[in-house]
Coordinates of C-alpha atoms and ligand atoms in Angstrom, one line a residue:
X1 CA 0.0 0.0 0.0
X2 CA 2.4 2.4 1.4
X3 CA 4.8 1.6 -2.3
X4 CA 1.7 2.3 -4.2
X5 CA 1.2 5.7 -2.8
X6 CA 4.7 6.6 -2.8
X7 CA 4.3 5.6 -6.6
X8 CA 1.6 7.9 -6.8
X9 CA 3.0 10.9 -5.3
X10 CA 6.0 10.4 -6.9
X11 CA 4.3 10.2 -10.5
X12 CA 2.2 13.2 -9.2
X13 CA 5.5 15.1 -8.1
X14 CA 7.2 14.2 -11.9
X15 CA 3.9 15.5 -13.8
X16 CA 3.6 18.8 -11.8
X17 CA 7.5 19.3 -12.1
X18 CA 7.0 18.8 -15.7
X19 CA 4.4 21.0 -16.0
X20 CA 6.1 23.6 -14.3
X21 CA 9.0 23.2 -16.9
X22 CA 6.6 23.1 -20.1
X23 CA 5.1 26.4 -18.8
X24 CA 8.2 28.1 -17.9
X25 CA 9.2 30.8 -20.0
X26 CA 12.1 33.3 -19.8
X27 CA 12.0 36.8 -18.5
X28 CA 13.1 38.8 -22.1
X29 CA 15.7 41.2 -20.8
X30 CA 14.7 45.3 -20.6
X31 CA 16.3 47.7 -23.4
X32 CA 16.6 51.3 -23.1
X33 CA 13.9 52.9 -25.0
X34 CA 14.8 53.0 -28.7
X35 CA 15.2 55.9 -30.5
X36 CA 12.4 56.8 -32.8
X37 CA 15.1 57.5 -35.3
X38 CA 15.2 53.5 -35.5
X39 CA 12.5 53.2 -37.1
X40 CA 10.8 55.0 -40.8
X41 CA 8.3 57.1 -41.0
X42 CA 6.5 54.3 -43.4
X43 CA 6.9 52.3 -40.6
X44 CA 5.2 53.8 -37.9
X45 CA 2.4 55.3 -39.8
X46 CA 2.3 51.4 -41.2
X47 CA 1.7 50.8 -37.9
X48 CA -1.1 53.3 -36.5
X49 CA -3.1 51.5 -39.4
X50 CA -2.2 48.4 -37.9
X51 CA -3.0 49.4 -34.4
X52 CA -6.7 50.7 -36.0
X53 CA -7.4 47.8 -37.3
X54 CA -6.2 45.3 -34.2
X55 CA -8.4 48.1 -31.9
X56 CA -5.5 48.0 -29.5
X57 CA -6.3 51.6 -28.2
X58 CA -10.4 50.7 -27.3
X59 CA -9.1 48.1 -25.3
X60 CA -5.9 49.7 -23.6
X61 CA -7.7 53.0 -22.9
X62 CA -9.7 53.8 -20.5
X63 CA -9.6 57.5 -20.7
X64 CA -9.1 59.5 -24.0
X65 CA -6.3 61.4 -22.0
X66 CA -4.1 58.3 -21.1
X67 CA -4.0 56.7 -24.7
X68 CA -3.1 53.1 -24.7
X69 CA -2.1 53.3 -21.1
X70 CA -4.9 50.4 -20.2
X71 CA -6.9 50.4 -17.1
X72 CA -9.7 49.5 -19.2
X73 CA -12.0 46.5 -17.0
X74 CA -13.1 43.4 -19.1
X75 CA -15.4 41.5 -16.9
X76 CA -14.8 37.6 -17.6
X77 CA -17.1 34.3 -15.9
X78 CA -13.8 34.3 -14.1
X79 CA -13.3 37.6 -12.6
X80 CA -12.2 41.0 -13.6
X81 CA -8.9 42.0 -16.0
X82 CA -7.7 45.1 -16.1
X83 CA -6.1 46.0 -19.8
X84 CA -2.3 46.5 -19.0
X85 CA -0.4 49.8 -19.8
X86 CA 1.1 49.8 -23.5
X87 CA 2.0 52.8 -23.7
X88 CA 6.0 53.3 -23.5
X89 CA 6.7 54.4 -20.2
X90 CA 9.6 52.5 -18.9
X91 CA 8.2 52.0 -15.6
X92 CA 4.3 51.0 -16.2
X93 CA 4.0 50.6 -19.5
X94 CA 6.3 49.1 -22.5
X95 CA 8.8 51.5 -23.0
X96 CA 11.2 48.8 -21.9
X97 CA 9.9 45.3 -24.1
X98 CA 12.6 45.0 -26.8
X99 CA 10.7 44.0 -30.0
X100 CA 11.3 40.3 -29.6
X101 CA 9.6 40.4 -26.4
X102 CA 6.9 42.4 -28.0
X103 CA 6.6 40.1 -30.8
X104 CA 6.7 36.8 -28.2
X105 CA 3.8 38.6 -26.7
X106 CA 1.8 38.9 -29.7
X107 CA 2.9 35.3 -31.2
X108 CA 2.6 33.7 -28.1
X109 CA 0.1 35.6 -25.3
X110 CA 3.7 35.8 -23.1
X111 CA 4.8 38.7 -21.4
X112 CA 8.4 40.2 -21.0
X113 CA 8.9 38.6 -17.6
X114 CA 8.0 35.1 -18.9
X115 CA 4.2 35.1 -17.5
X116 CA 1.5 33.3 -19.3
X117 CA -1.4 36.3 -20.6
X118 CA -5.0 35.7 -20.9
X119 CA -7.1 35.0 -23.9
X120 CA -9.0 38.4 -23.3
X121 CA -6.0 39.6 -25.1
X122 CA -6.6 38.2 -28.4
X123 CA -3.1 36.9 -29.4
X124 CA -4.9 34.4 -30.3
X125 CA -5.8 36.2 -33.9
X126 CA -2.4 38.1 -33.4
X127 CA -0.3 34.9 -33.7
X128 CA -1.5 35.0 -37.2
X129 CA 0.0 38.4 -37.6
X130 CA 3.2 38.4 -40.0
X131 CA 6.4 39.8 -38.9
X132 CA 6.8 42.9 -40.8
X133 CA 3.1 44.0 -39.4
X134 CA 4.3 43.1 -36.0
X135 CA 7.3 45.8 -36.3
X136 CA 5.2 48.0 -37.4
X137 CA 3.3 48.0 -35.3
X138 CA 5.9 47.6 -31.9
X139 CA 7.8 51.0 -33.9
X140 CA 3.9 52.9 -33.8
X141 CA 3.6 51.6 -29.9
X142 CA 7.0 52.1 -28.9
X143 CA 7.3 56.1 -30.1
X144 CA 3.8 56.8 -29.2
X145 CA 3.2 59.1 -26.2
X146 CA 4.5 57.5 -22.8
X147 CA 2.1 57.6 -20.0
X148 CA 2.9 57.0 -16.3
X149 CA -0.4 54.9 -14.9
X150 CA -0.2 51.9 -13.5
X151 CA -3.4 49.8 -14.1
X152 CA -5.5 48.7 -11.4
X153 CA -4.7 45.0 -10.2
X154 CA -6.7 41.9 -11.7
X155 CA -9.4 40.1 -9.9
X156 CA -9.6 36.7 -11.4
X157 CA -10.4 33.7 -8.8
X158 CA -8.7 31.3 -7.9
X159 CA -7.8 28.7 -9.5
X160 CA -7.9 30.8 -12.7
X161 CA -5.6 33.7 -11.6
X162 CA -2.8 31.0 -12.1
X163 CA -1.0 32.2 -15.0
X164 CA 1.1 29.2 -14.9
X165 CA -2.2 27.5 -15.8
X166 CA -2.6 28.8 -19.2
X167 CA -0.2 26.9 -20.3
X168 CA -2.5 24.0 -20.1
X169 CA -5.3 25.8 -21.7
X170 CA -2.9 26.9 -24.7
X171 CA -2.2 23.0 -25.5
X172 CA -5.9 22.2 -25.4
X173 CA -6.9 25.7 -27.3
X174 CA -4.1 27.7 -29.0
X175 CA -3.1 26.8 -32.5
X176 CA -0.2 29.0 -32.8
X177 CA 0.0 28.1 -36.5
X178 CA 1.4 31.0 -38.9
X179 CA -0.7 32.4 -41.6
X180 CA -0.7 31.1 -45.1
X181 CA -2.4 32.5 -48.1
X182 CA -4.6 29.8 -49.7
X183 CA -4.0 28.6 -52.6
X184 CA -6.7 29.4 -55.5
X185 CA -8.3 32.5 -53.7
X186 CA -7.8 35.9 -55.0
X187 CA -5.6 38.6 -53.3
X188 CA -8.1 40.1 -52.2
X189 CA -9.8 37.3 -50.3
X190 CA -6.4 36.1 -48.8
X191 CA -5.7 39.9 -47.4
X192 CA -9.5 39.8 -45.9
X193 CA -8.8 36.9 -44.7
X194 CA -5.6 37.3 -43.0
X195 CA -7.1 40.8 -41.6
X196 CA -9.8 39.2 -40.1
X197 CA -8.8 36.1 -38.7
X198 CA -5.6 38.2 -37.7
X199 CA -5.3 41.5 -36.2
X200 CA -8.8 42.5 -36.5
X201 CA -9.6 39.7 -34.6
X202 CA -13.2 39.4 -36.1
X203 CA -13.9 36.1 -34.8
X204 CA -13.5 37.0 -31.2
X205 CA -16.3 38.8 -30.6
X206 CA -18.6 37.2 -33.6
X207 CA -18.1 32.8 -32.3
X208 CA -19.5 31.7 -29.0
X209 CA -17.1 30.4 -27.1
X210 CA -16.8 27.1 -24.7
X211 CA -16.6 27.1 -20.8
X212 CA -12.7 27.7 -20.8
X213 CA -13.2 30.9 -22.4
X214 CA -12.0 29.5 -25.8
X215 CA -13.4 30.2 -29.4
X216 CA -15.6 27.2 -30.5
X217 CA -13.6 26.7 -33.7
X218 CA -16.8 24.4 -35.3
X219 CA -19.0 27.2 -34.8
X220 CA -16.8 30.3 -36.2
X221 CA -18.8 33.2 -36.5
X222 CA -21.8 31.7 -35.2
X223 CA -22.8 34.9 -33.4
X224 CA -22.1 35.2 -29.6
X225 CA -22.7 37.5 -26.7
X226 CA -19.6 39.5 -25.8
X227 CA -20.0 42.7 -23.3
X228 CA -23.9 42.4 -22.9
X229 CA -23.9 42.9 -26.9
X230 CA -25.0 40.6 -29.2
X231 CA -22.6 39.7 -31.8
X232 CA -24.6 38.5 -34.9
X233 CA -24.1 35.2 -36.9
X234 CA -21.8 36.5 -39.7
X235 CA -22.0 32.8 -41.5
X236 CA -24.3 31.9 -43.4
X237 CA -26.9 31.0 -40.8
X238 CA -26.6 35.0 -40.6
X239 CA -29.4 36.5 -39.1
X240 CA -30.2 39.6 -41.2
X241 CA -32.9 40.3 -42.9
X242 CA -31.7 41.2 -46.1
X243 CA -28.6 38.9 -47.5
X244 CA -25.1 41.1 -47.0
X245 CA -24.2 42.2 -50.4
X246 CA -20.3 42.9 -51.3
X247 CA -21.5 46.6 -51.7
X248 CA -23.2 46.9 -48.3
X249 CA -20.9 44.8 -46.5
X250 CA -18.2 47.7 -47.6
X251 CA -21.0 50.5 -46.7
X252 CA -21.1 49.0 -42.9
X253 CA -17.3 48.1 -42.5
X254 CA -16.6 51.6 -44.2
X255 CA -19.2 54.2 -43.1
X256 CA -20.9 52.4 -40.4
X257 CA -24.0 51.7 -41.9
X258 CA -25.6 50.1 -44.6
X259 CA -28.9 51.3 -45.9
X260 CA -30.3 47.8 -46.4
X261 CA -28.5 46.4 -42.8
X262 CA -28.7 49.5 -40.7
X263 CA -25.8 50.9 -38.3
X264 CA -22.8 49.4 -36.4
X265 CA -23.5 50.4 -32.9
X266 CA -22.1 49.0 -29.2
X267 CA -19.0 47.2 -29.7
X268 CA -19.6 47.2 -33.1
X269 CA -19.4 51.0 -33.5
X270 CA -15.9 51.3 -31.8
X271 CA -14.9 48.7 -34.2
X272 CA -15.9 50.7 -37.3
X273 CA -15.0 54.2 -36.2
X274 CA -12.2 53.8 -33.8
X275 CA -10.4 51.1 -35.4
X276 CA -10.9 50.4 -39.3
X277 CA -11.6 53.9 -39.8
X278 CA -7.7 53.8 -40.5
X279 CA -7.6 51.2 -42.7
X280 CA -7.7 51.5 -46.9
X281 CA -10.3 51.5 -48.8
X282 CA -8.8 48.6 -50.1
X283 CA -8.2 46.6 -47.0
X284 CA -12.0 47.4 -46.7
X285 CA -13.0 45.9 -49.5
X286 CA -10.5 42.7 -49.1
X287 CA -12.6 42.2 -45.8
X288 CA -15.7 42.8 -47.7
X289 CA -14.7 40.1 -50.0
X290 CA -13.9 37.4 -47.4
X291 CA -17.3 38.1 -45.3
X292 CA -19.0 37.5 -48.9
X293 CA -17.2 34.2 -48.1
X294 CA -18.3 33.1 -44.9
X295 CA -22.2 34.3 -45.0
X296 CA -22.5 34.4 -48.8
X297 CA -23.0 37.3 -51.2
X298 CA -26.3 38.1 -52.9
X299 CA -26.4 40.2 -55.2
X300 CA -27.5 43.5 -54.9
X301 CA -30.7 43.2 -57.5
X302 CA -32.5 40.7 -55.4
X303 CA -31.1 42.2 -51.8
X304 CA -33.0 45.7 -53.3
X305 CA -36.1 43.1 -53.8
X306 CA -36.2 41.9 -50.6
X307 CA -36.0 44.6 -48.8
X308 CA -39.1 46.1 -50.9
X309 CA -41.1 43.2 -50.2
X310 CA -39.9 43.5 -46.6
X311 CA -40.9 47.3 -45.9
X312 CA -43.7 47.4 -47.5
X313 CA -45.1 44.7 -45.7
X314 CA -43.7 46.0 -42.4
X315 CA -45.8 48.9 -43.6
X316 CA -49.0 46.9 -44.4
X317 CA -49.2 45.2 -41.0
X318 CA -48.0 48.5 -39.0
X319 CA -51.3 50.5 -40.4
X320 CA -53.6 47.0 -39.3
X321 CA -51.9 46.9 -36.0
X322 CA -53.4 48.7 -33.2
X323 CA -51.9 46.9 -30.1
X324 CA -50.4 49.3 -27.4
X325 CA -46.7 48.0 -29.2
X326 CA -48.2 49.3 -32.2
X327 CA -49.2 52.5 -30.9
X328 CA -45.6 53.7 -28.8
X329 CA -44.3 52.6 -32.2
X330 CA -46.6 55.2 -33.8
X331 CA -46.3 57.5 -30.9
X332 CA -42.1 57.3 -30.4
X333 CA -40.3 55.7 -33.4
X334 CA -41.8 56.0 -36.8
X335 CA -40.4 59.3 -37.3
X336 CA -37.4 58.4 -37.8
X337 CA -37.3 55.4 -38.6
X338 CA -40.0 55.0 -41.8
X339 CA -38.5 54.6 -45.1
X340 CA -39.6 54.8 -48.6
X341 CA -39.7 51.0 -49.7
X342 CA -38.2 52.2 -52.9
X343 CA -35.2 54.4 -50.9
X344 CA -34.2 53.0 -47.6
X345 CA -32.4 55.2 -46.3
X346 CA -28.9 54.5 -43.8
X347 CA -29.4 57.4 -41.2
X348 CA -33.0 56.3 -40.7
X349 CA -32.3 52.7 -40.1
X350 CA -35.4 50.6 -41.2
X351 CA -36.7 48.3 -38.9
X352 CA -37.7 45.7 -41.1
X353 CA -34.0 45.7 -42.4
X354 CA -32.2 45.6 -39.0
X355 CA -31.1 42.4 -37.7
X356 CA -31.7 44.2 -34.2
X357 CA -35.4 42.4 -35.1
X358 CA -34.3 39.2 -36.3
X359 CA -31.2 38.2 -34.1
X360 CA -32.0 35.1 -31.8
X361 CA -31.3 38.0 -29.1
X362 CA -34.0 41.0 -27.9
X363 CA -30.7 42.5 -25.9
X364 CA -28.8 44.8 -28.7
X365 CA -33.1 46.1 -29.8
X366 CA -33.4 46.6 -25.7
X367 CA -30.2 48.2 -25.3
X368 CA -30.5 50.8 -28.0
X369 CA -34.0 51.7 -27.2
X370 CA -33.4 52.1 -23.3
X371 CA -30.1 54.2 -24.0
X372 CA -30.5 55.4 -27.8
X373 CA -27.5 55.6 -29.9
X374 CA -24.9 58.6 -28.8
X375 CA -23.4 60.5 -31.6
X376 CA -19.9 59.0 -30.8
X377 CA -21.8 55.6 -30.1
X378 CA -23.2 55.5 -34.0
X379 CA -23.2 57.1 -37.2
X380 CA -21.2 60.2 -36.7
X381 CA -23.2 63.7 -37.0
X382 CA -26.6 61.6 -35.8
X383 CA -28.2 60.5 -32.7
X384 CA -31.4 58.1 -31.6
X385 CA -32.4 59.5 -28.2
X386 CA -33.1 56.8 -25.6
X387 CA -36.2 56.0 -24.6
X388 CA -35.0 54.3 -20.7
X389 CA -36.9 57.3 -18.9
X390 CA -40.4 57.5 -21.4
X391 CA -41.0 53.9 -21.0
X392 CA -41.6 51.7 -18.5
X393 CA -40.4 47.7 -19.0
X394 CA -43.6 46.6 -19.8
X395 CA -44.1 49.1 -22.8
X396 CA -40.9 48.5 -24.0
X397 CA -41.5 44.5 -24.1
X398 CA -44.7 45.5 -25.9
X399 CA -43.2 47.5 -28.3
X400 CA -40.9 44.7 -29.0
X401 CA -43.2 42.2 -29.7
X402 CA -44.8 44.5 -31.7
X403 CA -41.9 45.0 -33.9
X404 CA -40.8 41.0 -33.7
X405 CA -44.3 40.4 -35.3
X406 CA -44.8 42.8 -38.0
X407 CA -41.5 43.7 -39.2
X408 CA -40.1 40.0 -40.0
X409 CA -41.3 36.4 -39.7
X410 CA -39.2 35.4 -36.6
X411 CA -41.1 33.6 -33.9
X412 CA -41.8 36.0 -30.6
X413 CA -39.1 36.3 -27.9
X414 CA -40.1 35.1 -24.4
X415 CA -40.0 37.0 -21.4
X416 CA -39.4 40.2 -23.2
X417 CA -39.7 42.4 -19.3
X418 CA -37.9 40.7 -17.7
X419 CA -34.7 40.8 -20.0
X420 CA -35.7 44.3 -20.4
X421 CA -35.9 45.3 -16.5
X422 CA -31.9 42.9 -16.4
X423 CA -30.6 45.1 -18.7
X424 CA -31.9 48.3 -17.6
X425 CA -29.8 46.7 -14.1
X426 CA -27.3 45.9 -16.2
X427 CA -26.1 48.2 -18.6
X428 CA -26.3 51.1 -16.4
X429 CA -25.7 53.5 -19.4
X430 CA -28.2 56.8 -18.9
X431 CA -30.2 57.6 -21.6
X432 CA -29.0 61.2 -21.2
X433 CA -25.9 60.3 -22.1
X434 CA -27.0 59.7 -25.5
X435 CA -26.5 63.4 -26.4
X436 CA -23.0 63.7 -25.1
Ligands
HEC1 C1 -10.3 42.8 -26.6 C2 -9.3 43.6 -25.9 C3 -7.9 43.8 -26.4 C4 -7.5 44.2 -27.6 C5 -8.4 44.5 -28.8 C6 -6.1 44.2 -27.5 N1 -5.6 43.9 -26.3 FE1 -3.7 43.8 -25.7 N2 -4.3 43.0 -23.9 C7 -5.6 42.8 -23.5 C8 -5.6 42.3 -22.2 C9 -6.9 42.0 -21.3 C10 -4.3 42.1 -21.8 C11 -3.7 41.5 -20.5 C12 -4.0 40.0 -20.4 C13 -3.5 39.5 -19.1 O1 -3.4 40.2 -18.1 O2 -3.0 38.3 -19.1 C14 -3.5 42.5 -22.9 C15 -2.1 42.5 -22.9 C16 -1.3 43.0 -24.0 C17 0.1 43.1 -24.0 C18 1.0 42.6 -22.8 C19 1.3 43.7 -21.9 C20 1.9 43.4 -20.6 O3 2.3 44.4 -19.9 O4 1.9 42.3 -20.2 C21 0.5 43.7 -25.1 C22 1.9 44.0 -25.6 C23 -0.7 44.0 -25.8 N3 -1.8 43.6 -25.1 C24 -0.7 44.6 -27.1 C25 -1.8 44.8 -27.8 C26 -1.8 45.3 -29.2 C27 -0.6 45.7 -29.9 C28 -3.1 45.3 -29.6 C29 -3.6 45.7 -31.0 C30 -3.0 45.0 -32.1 C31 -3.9 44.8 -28.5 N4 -3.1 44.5 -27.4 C32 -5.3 44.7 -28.6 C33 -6.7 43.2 -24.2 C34 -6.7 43.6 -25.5
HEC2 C1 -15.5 43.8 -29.9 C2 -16.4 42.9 -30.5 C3 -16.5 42.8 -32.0 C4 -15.5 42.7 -32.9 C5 -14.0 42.6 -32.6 C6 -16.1 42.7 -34.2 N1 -17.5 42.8 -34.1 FE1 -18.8 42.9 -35.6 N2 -20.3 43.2 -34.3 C7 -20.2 43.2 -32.9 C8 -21.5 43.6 -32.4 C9 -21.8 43.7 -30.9 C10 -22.4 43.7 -33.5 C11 -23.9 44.2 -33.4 C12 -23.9 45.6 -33.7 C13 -25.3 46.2 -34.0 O1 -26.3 45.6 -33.7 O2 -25.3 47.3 -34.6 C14 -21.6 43.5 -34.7 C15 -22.1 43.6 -35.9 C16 -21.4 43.2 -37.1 C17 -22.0 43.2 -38.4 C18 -23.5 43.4 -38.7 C19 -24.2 42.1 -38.6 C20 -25.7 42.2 -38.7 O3 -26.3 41.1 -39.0 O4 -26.3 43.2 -38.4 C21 -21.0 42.9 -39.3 C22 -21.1 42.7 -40.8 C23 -19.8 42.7 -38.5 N3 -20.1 43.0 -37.2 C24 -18.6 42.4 -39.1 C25 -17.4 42.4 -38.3 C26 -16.1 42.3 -38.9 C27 -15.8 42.1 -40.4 C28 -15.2 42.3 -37.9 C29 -13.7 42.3 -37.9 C30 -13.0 43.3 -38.7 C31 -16.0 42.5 -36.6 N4 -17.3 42.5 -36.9 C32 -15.4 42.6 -35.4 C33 -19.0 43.0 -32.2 C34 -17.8 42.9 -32.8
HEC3 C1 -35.1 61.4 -33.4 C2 -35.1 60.3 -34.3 C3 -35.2 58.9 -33.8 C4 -36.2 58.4 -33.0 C5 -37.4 59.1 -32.4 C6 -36.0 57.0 -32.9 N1 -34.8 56.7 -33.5 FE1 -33.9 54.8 -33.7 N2 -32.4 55.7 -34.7 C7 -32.3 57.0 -35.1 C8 -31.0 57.2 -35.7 C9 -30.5 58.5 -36.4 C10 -30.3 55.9 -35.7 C11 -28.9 55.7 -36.2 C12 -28.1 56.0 -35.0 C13 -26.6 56.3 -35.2 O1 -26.0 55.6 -36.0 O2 -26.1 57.2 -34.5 C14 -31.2 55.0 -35.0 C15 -30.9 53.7 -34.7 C16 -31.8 52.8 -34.3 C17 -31.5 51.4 -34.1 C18 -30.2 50.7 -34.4 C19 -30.2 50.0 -35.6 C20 -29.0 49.1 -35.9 O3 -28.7 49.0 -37.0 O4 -28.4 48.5 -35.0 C21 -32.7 50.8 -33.6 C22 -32.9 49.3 -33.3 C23 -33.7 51.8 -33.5 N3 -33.1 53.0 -33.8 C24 -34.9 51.6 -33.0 C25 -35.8 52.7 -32.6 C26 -37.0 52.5 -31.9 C27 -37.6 51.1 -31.5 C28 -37.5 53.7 -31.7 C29 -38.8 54.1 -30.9 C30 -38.8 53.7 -29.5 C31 -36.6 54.7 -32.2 N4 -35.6 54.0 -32.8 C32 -36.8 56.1 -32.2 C33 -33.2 57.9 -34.9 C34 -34.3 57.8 -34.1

């Protein structure tokens, strides 16, 4: 008995040293802060582009006056992370990460001392990221403004505050595989592709993921909640109304909205105007081209039909409708929000377009109704006031159902109130806000 547990231990004692030994990682030794003179002037405004399209500064700021100096909370199942400083500063942020190190942390989710990061940070994508992006990107960071601030401290539980443990987690979920055109696909799909799946990260927010926090890679782009936002389906289960044409998939990803889709708003929005707003018209359309790929393209003859058939119904069964929905719709929305079947129109967003109606998900059609959309939250130059204070949970449920069952075919949504009076909890954003 007593050899049989010493066995065990023993075994035990080999497989945790071992462990300890796969997960080790060496500390990358601090540099002085390079001279900006190392690098071109190509490179570094190479590398703001970059840094748009990876929407490194929405996550690692938390106020516009400390830019990429982090502090920014992401609330995870397992606690609270706090974005880490990138901004140079020797002392709190980067300014000290020689460009291997900042590479190894992109590649490999490792910091400079050898720790083991979190798959908030998506170097998952960033793996995928090719080396001459990756310096432009370090000589952008590196010769950016440094800002003193040290982040506040993480809150993550135990076990999961372990960073030694993510080791574990990267063999069961990390495929650190480099990127590779494929063969047979134009340019312009492999550059769409290697934008999305890599820096902009697109897949992040837009596949569920499993109970380890890890993408479900069966069910990419299967649509997903991610900060109390519902990321649609962008495959081609996708749950718009209206098929995503080339043309209006480059209208959202470029403007912000689509006239036959509606606007980017939540997460969304920061993605569009505070990240691929730096990005070429032609990087644009290369992602354009690869999401014609993963939900299909119609084409934009039969997308126009559709969405005729689809307002003008909405409009048919909105003038026989004369439920209390039907009549705050009257009373609060139709103003802005009716269309000519023959003209939709993308700062009036139509309802019977909007996959805010369809999703599988009330929360993004609660959300923008309780808080509106903000001018910095949206399109720029326009603004949907909220509608939190006017109406009361029940009216906004009503309204809901309303708009479920005459602008589309979906079935109803159950317990409309309830979700309505969570999120109002929730998403503590004040409707007042919206004119800020
Ligand atoms: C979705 C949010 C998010 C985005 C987008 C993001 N990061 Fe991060 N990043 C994080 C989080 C969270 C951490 C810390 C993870 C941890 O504590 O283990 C982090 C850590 C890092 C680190 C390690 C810093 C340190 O001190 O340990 C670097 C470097 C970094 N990010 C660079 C970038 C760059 C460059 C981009 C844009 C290309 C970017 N990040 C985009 C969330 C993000
Ligand atoms: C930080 C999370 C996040 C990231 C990263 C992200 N999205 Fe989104 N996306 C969202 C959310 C949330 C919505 C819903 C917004 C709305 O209702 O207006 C959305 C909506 C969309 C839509 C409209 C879908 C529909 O049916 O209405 C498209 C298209 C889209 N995203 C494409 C992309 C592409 C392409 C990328 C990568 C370049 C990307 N997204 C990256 C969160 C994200
Ligand atoms: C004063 C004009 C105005 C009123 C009233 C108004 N909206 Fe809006 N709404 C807008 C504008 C403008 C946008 C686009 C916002 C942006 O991009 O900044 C918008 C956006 C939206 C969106 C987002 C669509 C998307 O693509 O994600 C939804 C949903 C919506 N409105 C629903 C409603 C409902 C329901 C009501 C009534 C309770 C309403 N709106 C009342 C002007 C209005």
């Amino acid at each position: 008995m007593k050899r049989v547990l010493t066995v065990i231990v023993g075994v035990g004692v080999l497989v945790l040293g071992g462990m300890i030994i796969y997960a080790w990682e060496p500390a990358i030794p601090k540099v002085p802060l390079p001279e900006a003179s190392r690098f071109s002037q190509a490179q570094i405004s190479r590398g703001k582009m970059l840094a748009g399209i990876g929407n490194c500064s929405t996550c690692h700021t938390n106020e516009a006056s400390r830019p990429n100096a982090g502090g920014l909370s992401i609330p995870t199942p397992f606690g609270t992370l706090y974005t880490p400083n990138i901004a140079p500063d020797p002392q709190t942020g980067i300014g000290h990460w020689s460009e291997a190190a900042f590479i190894r942390a992109m590649r490999e989710g490792v910091d400079r001392e050898g720790e083991h990061l979190f798959p908030a940070f998506p170097y998952t994508h960033f793996t995928k990221v090719k080396d001459e992006d990756l310096t432009a990107l370090y000589a952008y960071l590196i010769t950016h403004k440094p800002v003193e601030y040290e982040p506040p401290a993480n809150t993550l539980r135990f076990p999961y505050n372990i960073r030694m443990l993510q080791a574990g987690w990267k063999v069961l979920f990390f495929d650190d595989s480099p990127w590779k055109d494929v063969d047979g696909k134009s340019d312009a799909w492999n550059r769409g592709a290697y934008l999305a799946e890599g820096l902009g990260h697109c897949a992040a927010c837009h596949s569920p993921r499993n109970q380890f926090g890890a993408e479900q890679t069966d069910a990419s782009y299967a649509g997903a909640m991610v900060d109390q936002w519902y990321a649609p389906a962008l495959d081609k289960q996708h749950e718009a109304p209206v098929d995503w044409t080339m043309d209006e998939s480059f209208d959202y990803l470029r403007t912000g909205g689509s006239a036959l889709h509606g606007v980017a708003v939540g997460s969304m929005a920061d993605v569009v105007h505070a990240g691929l707003a730096w990005a070429s018209g032609q990087d644009i359309e290369a992602l354009a081209t690869y999401l014609g790929e993963i939900g299909g393209a119609g084409s934009t003859s039969e997308a126009m039909q559709k969405a005729k058939t689809l307002i003008s119904k909405a409009h048919r069964e909105t003038d026989a409708d004369m439920t209390h929905g039907g009549r705050i719709f009257a009373a609060a929305c139709v103003a802005c929000h009716y269309n000519d079947s023959r003209r939709p129109n993308t700062i009036r967003p139509d309802l019977a377009l909007n996959s805010t109606v369809t999703l599988k998900s009330p929360d993004n059609l609660i959300r923008v109704v309780l808080d509106g959309v903000s001018v910095k939250g949206g399109l720029p130059g326009v603004m949907m006031p909220g509608f939190g204070h006017a109406l009361n949970d029940n009216d906004i449920a009503d309204l809901l159902a309303f708009l479920r069952r005459t602008h589309n075919n979906e079935p109803p949504w159950p317990n409309l109130a309830q979700r309505v009076a969570q999120l109002r909890n929730e998403t503590n954003v004040n409707s007042d806000d919206a004119t800020e």
